[in-house]
Amino acid sequence: MASEVIVISDHARKEAGTVSVFPVLIHTDYARVIEDVRKVEDQFNSEMKTSIDTKTTADFPELGLAHVTAFTIPYCRPDRLSIMTRLTEITFFNDDYYDDAGVEKILDYNNHLRECFGGRAEDELTKASAVTKSKQLQASVLVEMHYIDSELARDMMLTYNRILEVTSLGKNAGLKSLDEYLPFRIGNSGIEVYQDMSCFGMGVKLTKEEKEKLDPIVIAAHNSTTLINDYHSWPKEVRKYFNEVQATGKADLPVNAVCIFMQTEGLSEQASRQRVREEIIAQQKSHLAMIQDLVEQEGPLPEKYYMYFKAAQYTASGSEYWAAITSRYPTKTELNQPEVIIVDGELKYESSEIQQTPKQIATTFNGIPESAKSIIESKVNGTSAHIPDIRHSPADGAQTHHLISDGQFREVINGHANVHTNGKANGTSQGEDLEVYEVTTGNFQRAPEDTVLAPYQYIASLPSKNIRNKFIDALNLWLGVPPLALSSIKRIVEYLHHSSLMLDDIEDNSTLRRGKPCTHMLYGNAQTINAANYAFVSAFAEVQNLQSPSAITIFIREVQNMHRGQSLDLSWKYHTHCPTVDEYMMMVDNKTGAMFRLCVQLMQAESSVPCQKITQSDFITQLGRYFQIRDDYQNLVSSEYTTQKGFCEDLDEGKISLPLIYTIMDSSPEASVVKGIFHHRLREGGLPLHLKEYILSQMEEKGALSATHSLLQKMQKELIEGLHRVEETFGSKNALVELMLRRLWV
């Protein structure tokens, strides 16, 4: 922890116009990290081919040049100030990069929509490659944090992952008050991650239970930080709103407390901004009052509690003082921006002579149906659920079909029916034979894909961590696979992955997948199997787009391995057979490892960097094993898995997992009881809760769960060592791969 800090004077705060009741401090080493900021700027702009200026440093009275981090984490340990500054700066760069990409998207909106139907795909993939580079820059800092303090770094990553799973860039619509708005903004603003960053910087460690206890107090301070950001960013958000209106004809209202007050209380813009400032003070006073209440209830609090509170306080007061002076947030005066009002859910300038009204979007958007626009926008914004884009050219020529229907002759040409009577009354007299006309056909007409794709589209739309695509992107920093080939490999993996999930859920009698009904529960077994087969064939068709002559051989070999491994898994379950640990590992190497080998081998075959350096190591084999064993373990102990798949769902399906093998591999009476439960379990409906609890207790008593956990931790160490060996062969670090691994740690 820093031995001392610099207190910003009341005079300086008054001159800046801040209202926070918390003190404003700055780290004593604030000048030392300016060079870190410049290095991040040079590196990011060089890698991303941009010229972004985040404007996160400013010339402060009595201080000179300073960065926002020195204000928001003034008690940061001196040896951690640099890495906290770099991580904060990279975060600002990423925010600005995506904002700039959004402006570019708006300006090229019409063309971009068409590109999503197939045109200029290589340009889109090149942009995706740039995004991967930006993630690599951030990942390198996050990995460095793990080496400094793995516990606090992991806390931050867990918070980050949790927020990503529930966050969406929602709109103000439906939020009827500030009380509804603030929890919504806490969830998607990233302030909780910054709290963990501050704790990392200060070295403050609290248990999960302690954090939950202090959450109501800390949230009040976070609310004030959110409102501070809303107040200072408002003019910038208004400018962005009208830029979008000018470019596309419409825009969503800013997600900002100023809008909330204008809409819900009917206040003017100026009055709403004043209400925001008043609420900043109210939230901070509430925070301090709750601390005092806690002290009165419990007596003197641990020092780490006070530091945890200060982390939230200085994030608020420091960010306000910084925002009031930095040029990152221009004022309405500096932008020469008139007052705005809200009319019919749209922002409008109060001055009629410069009124801007969003244009109405037609039913078809430049030739593209409005019904398709939301799907395209999801692709433009990078939020596609990886739904397959399988298109076929319609058959050329007319189709002529001669049909019998109620005594009428129908000739169908290009989908238009011409009806001819056959000279007889409709129907036939009793006893008269039905006159049959010859049916002739023209060109083949392909059936639409909507029905066959529906089950696939459903499972592809479910929430996913998307680990396989992240793995492919990370490896490509080494392998340099051309963009179109990389896209094909991703589609191959997606088709196979979702195909196997649909079939697995049927084979395992599962009812939940990622917290939602399994595909076959909605579409039936037969249609789901048909969709899974169609996805498999689509994967094979995609292989033909690859340039390497070995691609088909690789595909066939590894898909065969997947099915061989799956056959062992299913056979052991059906016959209640307990394999040896070595046999289990062989099954995993085939069933789970095959997908990772397929990714790597296809990428190496298409790589612009001739090498076989990854598959020559045991890194991929270890990764496949870790992935499966971790899944076995988490299924039994993780509350997240319980939510997504049900309590100990592997026991319901009778899966022979590694913890179960450890439990029943001996000849003890307890092992025999567990074997008997599995042998006589119901095929449908799984096991009763009390039997699952009994099996779980036996796993705990026999040390099966602890043995599995110990093995996983040993494998974690071996995976990092294996990754470092691969990094040595390539001559460069790959922080994205390491970060992906560390996010899986148990």
Short mmCIF file of C-alpha atoms in Angstrom, two decimals, residues 18 30 42 72 75 81-82 159 211 234 289 302 376 393 411 426 460 462 464 538 626 632 653 656 683 692 696:
data_model
loop_
_atom_site.label_atom_id
_atom_site.label_comp_id
_atom_site.label_asym_id
_atom_site.label_seq_id
_atom_site.Cartn_x
_atom_site.Cartn_y
_atom_site.Cartn_z
CA THR A 18 -17.31 18.67 -8.06
CA TYR A 30 1.18 9.67 -10.21
CA ASP A 42 1.77 3.48 -29.01
CA THR A 72 -9.37 6.31 -8.51
CA TYR A 75 -3.82 3.71 -2.18
CA LEU A 81 0.28 1.06 -9.95
CA SER A 82 1.84 0.47 -13.36
CA THR A 159 -16.68 -11.01 -11.57
CA LYS A 211 -18.29 -9.08 0.09
CA TRP A 234 -24.28 13.34 -21.18
CA ALA A 289 -24.61 6.38 7.02
CA PRO A 302 -11.59 -4.84 10.36
CA ILE A 376 -28.09 -8.91 -39.75
CA SER A 393 -29.03 -21.43 -55.39
CA GLU A 411 -50.12 -27.15 -64.22
CA ASN A 426 -66.03 -32.89 -59.62
CA ALA A 460 -27.06 -22.30 -31.34
CA LEU A 462 -28.57 -20.64 -26.22
CA SER A 464 -22.53 -20.11 -24.48
CA SER A 538 -23.00 -29.14 -43.52
CA TYR A 626 -8.74 -31.33 -18.51
CA ASP A 632 -17.33 -34.21 -14.76
CA GLU A 653 -28.12 -40.16 -16.94
CA ILE A 656 -19.47 -43.11 -15.77
CA ARG A 683 -33.89 -45.00 -17.81
CA LYS A 692 -28.20 -38.65 -5.79
CA LEU A 696 -22.55 -37.69 -3.65
#
